[in-house]
Coordinates of C-alpha atoms and ligand atoms in Angstrom, one line a residue:
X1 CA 35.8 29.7 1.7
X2 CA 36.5 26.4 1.4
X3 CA 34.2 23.0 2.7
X4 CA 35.0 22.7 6.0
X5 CA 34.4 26.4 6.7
X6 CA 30.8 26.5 5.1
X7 CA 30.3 23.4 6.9
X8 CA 30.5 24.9 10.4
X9 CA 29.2 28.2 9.4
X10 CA 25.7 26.2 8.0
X11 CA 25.9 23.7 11.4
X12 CA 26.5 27.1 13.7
X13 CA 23.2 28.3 11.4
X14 CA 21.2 25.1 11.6
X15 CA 21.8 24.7 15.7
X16 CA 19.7 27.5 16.4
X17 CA 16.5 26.6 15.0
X18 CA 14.7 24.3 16.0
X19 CA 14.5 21.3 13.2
X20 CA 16.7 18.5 14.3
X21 CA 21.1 17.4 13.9
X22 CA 22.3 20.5 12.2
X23 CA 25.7 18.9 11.3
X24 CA 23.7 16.1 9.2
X25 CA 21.8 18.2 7.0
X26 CA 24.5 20.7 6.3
X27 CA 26.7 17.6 5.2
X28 CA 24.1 16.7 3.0
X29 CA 23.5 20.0 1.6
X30 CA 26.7 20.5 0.9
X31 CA 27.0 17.0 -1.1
X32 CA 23.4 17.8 -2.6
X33 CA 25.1 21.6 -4.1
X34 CA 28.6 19.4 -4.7
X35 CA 27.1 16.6 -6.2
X36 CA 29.5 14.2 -4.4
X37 CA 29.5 11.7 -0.9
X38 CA 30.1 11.9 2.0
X39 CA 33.9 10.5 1.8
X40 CA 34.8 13.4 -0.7
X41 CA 33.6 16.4 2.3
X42 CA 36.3 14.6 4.3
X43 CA 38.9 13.7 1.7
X44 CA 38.9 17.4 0.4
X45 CA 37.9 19.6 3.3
X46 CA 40.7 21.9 2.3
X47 CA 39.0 23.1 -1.3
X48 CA 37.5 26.0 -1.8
X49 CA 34.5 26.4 -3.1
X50 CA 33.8 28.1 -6.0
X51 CA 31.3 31.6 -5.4
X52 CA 28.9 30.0 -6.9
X53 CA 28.8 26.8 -5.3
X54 CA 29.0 29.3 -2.0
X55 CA 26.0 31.2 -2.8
X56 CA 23.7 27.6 -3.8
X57 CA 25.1 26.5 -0.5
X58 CA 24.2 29.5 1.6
X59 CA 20.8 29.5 -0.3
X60 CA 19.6 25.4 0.6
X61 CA 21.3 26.0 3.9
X62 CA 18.6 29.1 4.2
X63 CA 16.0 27.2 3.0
X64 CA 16.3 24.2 5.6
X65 CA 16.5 27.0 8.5
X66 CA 13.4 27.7 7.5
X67 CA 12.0 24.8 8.4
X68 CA 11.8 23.4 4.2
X69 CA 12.3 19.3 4.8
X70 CA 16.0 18.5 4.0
X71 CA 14.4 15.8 1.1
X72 CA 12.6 18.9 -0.7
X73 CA 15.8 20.9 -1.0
X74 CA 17.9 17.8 -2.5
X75 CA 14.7 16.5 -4.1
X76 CA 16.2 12.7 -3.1
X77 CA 15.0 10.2 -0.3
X78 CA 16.2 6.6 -0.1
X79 CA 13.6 3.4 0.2
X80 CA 13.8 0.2 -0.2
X81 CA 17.9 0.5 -1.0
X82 CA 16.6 2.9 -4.1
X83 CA 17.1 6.4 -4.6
X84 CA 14.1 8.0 -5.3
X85 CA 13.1 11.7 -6.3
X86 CA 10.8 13.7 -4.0
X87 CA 8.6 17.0 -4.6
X88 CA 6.5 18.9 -2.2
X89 CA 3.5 16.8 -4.1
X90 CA 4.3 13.9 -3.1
X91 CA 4.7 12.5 0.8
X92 CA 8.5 11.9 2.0
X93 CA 8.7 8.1 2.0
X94 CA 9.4 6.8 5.4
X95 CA 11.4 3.8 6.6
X96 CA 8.1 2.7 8.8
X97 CA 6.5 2.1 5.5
X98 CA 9.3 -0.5 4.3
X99 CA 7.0 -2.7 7.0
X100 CA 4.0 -2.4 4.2
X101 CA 6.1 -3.7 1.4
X102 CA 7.0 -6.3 3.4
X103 CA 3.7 -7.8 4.8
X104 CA 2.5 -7.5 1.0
X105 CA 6.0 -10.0 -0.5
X106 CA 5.0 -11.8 2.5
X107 CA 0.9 -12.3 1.4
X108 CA 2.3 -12.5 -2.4
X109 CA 4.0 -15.5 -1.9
X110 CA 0.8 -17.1 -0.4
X111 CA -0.9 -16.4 -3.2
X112 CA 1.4 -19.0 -4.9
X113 CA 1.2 -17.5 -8.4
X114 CA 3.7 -15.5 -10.1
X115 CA 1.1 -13.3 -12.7
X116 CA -0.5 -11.8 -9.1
X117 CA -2.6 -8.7 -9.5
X118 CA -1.4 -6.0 -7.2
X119 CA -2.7 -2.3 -6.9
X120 CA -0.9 0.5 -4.6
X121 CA -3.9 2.6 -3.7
X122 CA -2.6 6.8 -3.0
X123 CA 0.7 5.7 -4.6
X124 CA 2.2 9.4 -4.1
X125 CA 6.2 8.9 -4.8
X126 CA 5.5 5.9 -6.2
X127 CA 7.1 4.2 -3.8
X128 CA 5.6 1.2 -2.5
X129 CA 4.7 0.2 -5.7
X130 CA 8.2 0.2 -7.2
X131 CA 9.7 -1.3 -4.1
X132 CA 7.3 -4.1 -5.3
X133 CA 7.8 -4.2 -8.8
X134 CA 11.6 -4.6 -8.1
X135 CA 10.7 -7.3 -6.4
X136 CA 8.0 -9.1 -8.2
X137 CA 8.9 -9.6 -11.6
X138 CA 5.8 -11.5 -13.0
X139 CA 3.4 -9.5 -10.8
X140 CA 1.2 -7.4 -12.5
X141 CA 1.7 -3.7 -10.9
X142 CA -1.0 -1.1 -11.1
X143 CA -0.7 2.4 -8.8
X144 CA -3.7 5.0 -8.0
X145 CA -3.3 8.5 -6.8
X146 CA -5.7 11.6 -7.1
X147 CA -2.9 13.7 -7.6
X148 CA -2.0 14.3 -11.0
X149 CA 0.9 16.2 -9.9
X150 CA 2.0 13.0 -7.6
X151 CA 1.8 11.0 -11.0
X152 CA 4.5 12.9 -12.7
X153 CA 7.0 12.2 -9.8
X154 CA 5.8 8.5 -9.6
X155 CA 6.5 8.0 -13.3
X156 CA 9.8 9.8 -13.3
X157 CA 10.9 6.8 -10.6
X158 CA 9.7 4.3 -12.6
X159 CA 11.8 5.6 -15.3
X160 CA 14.7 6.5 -13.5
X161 CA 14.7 2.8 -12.0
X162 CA 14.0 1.1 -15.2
X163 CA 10.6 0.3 -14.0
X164 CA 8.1 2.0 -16.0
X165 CA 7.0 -1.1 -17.7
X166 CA 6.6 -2.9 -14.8
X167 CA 4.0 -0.9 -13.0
X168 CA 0.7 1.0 -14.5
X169 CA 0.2 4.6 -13.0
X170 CA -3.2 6.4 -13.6
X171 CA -5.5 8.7 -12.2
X172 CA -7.7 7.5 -9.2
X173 CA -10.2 8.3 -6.5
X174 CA -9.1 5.8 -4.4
X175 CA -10.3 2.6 -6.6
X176 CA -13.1 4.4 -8.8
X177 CA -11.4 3.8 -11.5
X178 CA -9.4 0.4 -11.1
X179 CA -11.0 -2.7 -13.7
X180 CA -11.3 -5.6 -12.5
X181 CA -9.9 -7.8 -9.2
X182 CA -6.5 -8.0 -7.9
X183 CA -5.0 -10.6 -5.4
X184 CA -3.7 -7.8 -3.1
X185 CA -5.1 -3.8 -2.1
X186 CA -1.8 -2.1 -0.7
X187 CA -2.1 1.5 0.5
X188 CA -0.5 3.8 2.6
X189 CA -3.4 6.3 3.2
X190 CA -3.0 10.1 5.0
X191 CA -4.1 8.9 8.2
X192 CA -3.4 11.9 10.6
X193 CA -6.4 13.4 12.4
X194 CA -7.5 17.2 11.7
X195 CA -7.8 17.0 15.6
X196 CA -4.3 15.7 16.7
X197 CA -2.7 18.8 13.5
X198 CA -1.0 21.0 16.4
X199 CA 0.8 17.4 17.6
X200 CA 2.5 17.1 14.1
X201 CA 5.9 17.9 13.0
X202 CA 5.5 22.0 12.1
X203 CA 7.4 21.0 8.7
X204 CA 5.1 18.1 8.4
X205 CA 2.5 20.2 8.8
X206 CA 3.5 23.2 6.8
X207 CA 5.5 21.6 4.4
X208 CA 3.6 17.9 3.1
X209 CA 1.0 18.0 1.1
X210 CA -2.5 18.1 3.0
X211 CA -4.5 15.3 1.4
X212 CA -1.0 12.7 1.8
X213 CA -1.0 13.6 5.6
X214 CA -4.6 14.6 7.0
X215 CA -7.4 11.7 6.8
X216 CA -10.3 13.6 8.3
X217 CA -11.2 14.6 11.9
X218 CA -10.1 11.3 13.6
X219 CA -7.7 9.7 10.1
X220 CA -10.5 7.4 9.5
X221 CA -11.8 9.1 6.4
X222 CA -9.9 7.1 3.9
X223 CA -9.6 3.4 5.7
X224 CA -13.8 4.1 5.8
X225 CA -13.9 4.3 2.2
X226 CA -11.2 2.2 1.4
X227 CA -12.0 -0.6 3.1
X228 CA -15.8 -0.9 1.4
X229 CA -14.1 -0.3 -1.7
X230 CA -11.4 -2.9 -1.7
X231 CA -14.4 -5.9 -0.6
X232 CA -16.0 -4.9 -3.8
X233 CA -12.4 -5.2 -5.6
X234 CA -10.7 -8.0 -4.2
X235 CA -10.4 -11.9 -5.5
X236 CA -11.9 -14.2 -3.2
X237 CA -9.3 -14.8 -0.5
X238 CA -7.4 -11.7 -1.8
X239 CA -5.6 -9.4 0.8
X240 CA -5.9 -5.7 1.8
X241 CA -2.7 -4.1 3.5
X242 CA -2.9 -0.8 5.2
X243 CA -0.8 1.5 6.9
X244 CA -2.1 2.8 9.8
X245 CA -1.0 5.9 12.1
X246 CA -0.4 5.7 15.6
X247 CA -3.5 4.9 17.9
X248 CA -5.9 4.2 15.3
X249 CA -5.9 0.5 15.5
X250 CA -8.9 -0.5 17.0
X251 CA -10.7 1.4 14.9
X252 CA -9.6 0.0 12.2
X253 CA -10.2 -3.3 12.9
X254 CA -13.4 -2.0 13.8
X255 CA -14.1 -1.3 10.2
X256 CA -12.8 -4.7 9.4
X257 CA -15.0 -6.8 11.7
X258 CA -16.5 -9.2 8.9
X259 CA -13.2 -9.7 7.2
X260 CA -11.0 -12.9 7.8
X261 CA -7.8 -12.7 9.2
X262 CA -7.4 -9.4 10.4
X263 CA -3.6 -9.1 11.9
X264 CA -1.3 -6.0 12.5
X265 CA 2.7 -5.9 11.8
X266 CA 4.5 -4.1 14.9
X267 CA 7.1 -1.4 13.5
X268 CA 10.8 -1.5 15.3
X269 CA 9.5 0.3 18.1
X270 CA 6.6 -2.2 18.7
X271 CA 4.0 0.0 17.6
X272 CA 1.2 -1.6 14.7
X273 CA 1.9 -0.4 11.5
X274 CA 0.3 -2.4 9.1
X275 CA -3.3 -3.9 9.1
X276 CA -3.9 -7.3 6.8
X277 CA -6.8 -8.9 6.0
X278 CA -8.4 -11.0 3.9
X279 CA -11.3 -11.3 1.6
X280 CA -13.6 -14.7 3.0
X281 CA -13.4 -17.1 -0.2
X282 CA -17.0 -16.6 -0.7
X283 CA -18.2 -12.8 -0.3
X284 CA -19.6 -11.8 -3.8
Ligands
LIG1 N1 2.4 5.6 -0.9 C1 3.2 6.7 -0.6 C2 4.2 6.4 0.5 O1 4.0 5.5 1.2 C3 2.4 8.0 -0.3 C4 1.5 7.9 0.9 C5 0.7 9.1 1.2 O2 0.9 10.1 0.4 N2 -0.1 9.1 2.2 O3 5.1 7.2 0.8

């Protein structure tokens, strides 16, 4: 059989069930099994390939019928212009969350000193912190998750980006075990509500881990530990940056009423993504 066959067999597959544009994800399957881009599926349609290329094919193909996220089958999603490698431990970094790294460059260079103390708080992938670390040079990089599991994944994309120097990975409870103060908090917490589960993606739901995604009955379980915790851990006039999920703004800033400068940071589609604010000068 050769690539342009499998192709339309895995899109006539895909169209049937009910997970989103078939003929993307069998491209990418088939350059995921191939190794190659997208240029080569169109420059050598013709080739056949080889039966076991067919059968890995047929397998991932299988797999994403069944509802598995394309980025756990290849193992690969892109943030921040990096490649970086995925597991079903970690969360699938989203583009939204490009809006967090962002806000915190944007906060850093208030700060107005290069040796700034930053620590990613459920750092999962790994992502957010890197995408900082890349750009940040002097900043001094530290990035929390519970999950050991997460870690492992975290550290191989600092490695495979040349960046494991640059950022600090260890075990956390949120910031029980982070030393001393940092000029900026940045998390992206699991902030879906138990209650609103059945209005999640089913491969969200079935396929991310639990404690990346769900954040209590309402989502507020984390930002109402968080936000206590990072008062406590914060320089005077330091920042705390959160991610929030949709509809759960006012509550937030309901848990940051005695903070200065509370703001949000629209995503493309106008709806507030990130939550900023700052520590008052004098709070300890
Ligand atoms: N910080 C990671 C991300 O933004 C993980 C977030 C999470 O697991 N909730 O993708």
């Amino acid at each position: 059989m050769n690539i342009k066959t499998a192709i339309s067999n895995a899109v006539e597959r895909l169209a049937h069930e009910p997970i989103g544009p078939p003929r993307m994800a069998a491209e990418a399957l088939m350059m995921f099994v191939l190794k190659c881009d997208r240029a080569f599926l169109f420059a050598h349609s013709e080739q056949q390939l080889t039966a076991e290329q067919q059968t890995r094919f047929e397998e991932a193909v299988a797999q994403r019928a069944s509802g598995k996220p394309l980025q756990y089958i290849t193992g690969r999603q892109e943030f921040w212009g990096f490649e970086f490698v995925v597991s079903p431990a970690v969360l699938i970094p989203r583009p939204e969350t490009e809006h967090l790294v962002s806000a915190a460059l944007e906060k850093a260079a208030q700060v107005n000193r290069d040796d700034i103390r930053i620590i990613d708080v459920g750092t999962g992938s790994g992502c957010v912190a890197l995408a900082l670390a890349s750009e940040l040079p002097e900043a001094q990089i530290e990035a929390v998750d519970i999950s050991s599991v997460a870690l492992q994944v975290a550290r191989e994309n600092a490695r495979r980006l040349d960046l494991a120097a640059r950022v600090n990975f260890y075990e956390s409870d949120l910031l029980a075990s982070a030393r001393g103060e940092y000029d900026l908090i940045v998390s992206n917490p699991p902030y879906v509500g138990r209650c609103e589960a059945d209005k999640v993606q089913r491969e969200v739901r079935e396929h991310e881990p639990d404690v990346a995604v769900f954040g209590g009955e309402q989502g507020l379980d984390i930002y109402r530990r968080l936000i206590p915790e990072a008062w406590d851990k914060l320089k005077p006039g330091g920042w705390l940056l959160m991610e929030i999920g949709f509809s759960i703004e006012e509550p937030v800033r309901e848990l940051l009423k005695h903070w200065n400068g509370v703001s949000s940071v629209p995503d493309l589609q106008g709806v507030p993504r990130v939550v900023c604010a700052r520590i008052p000068r004098m709070h300890h």
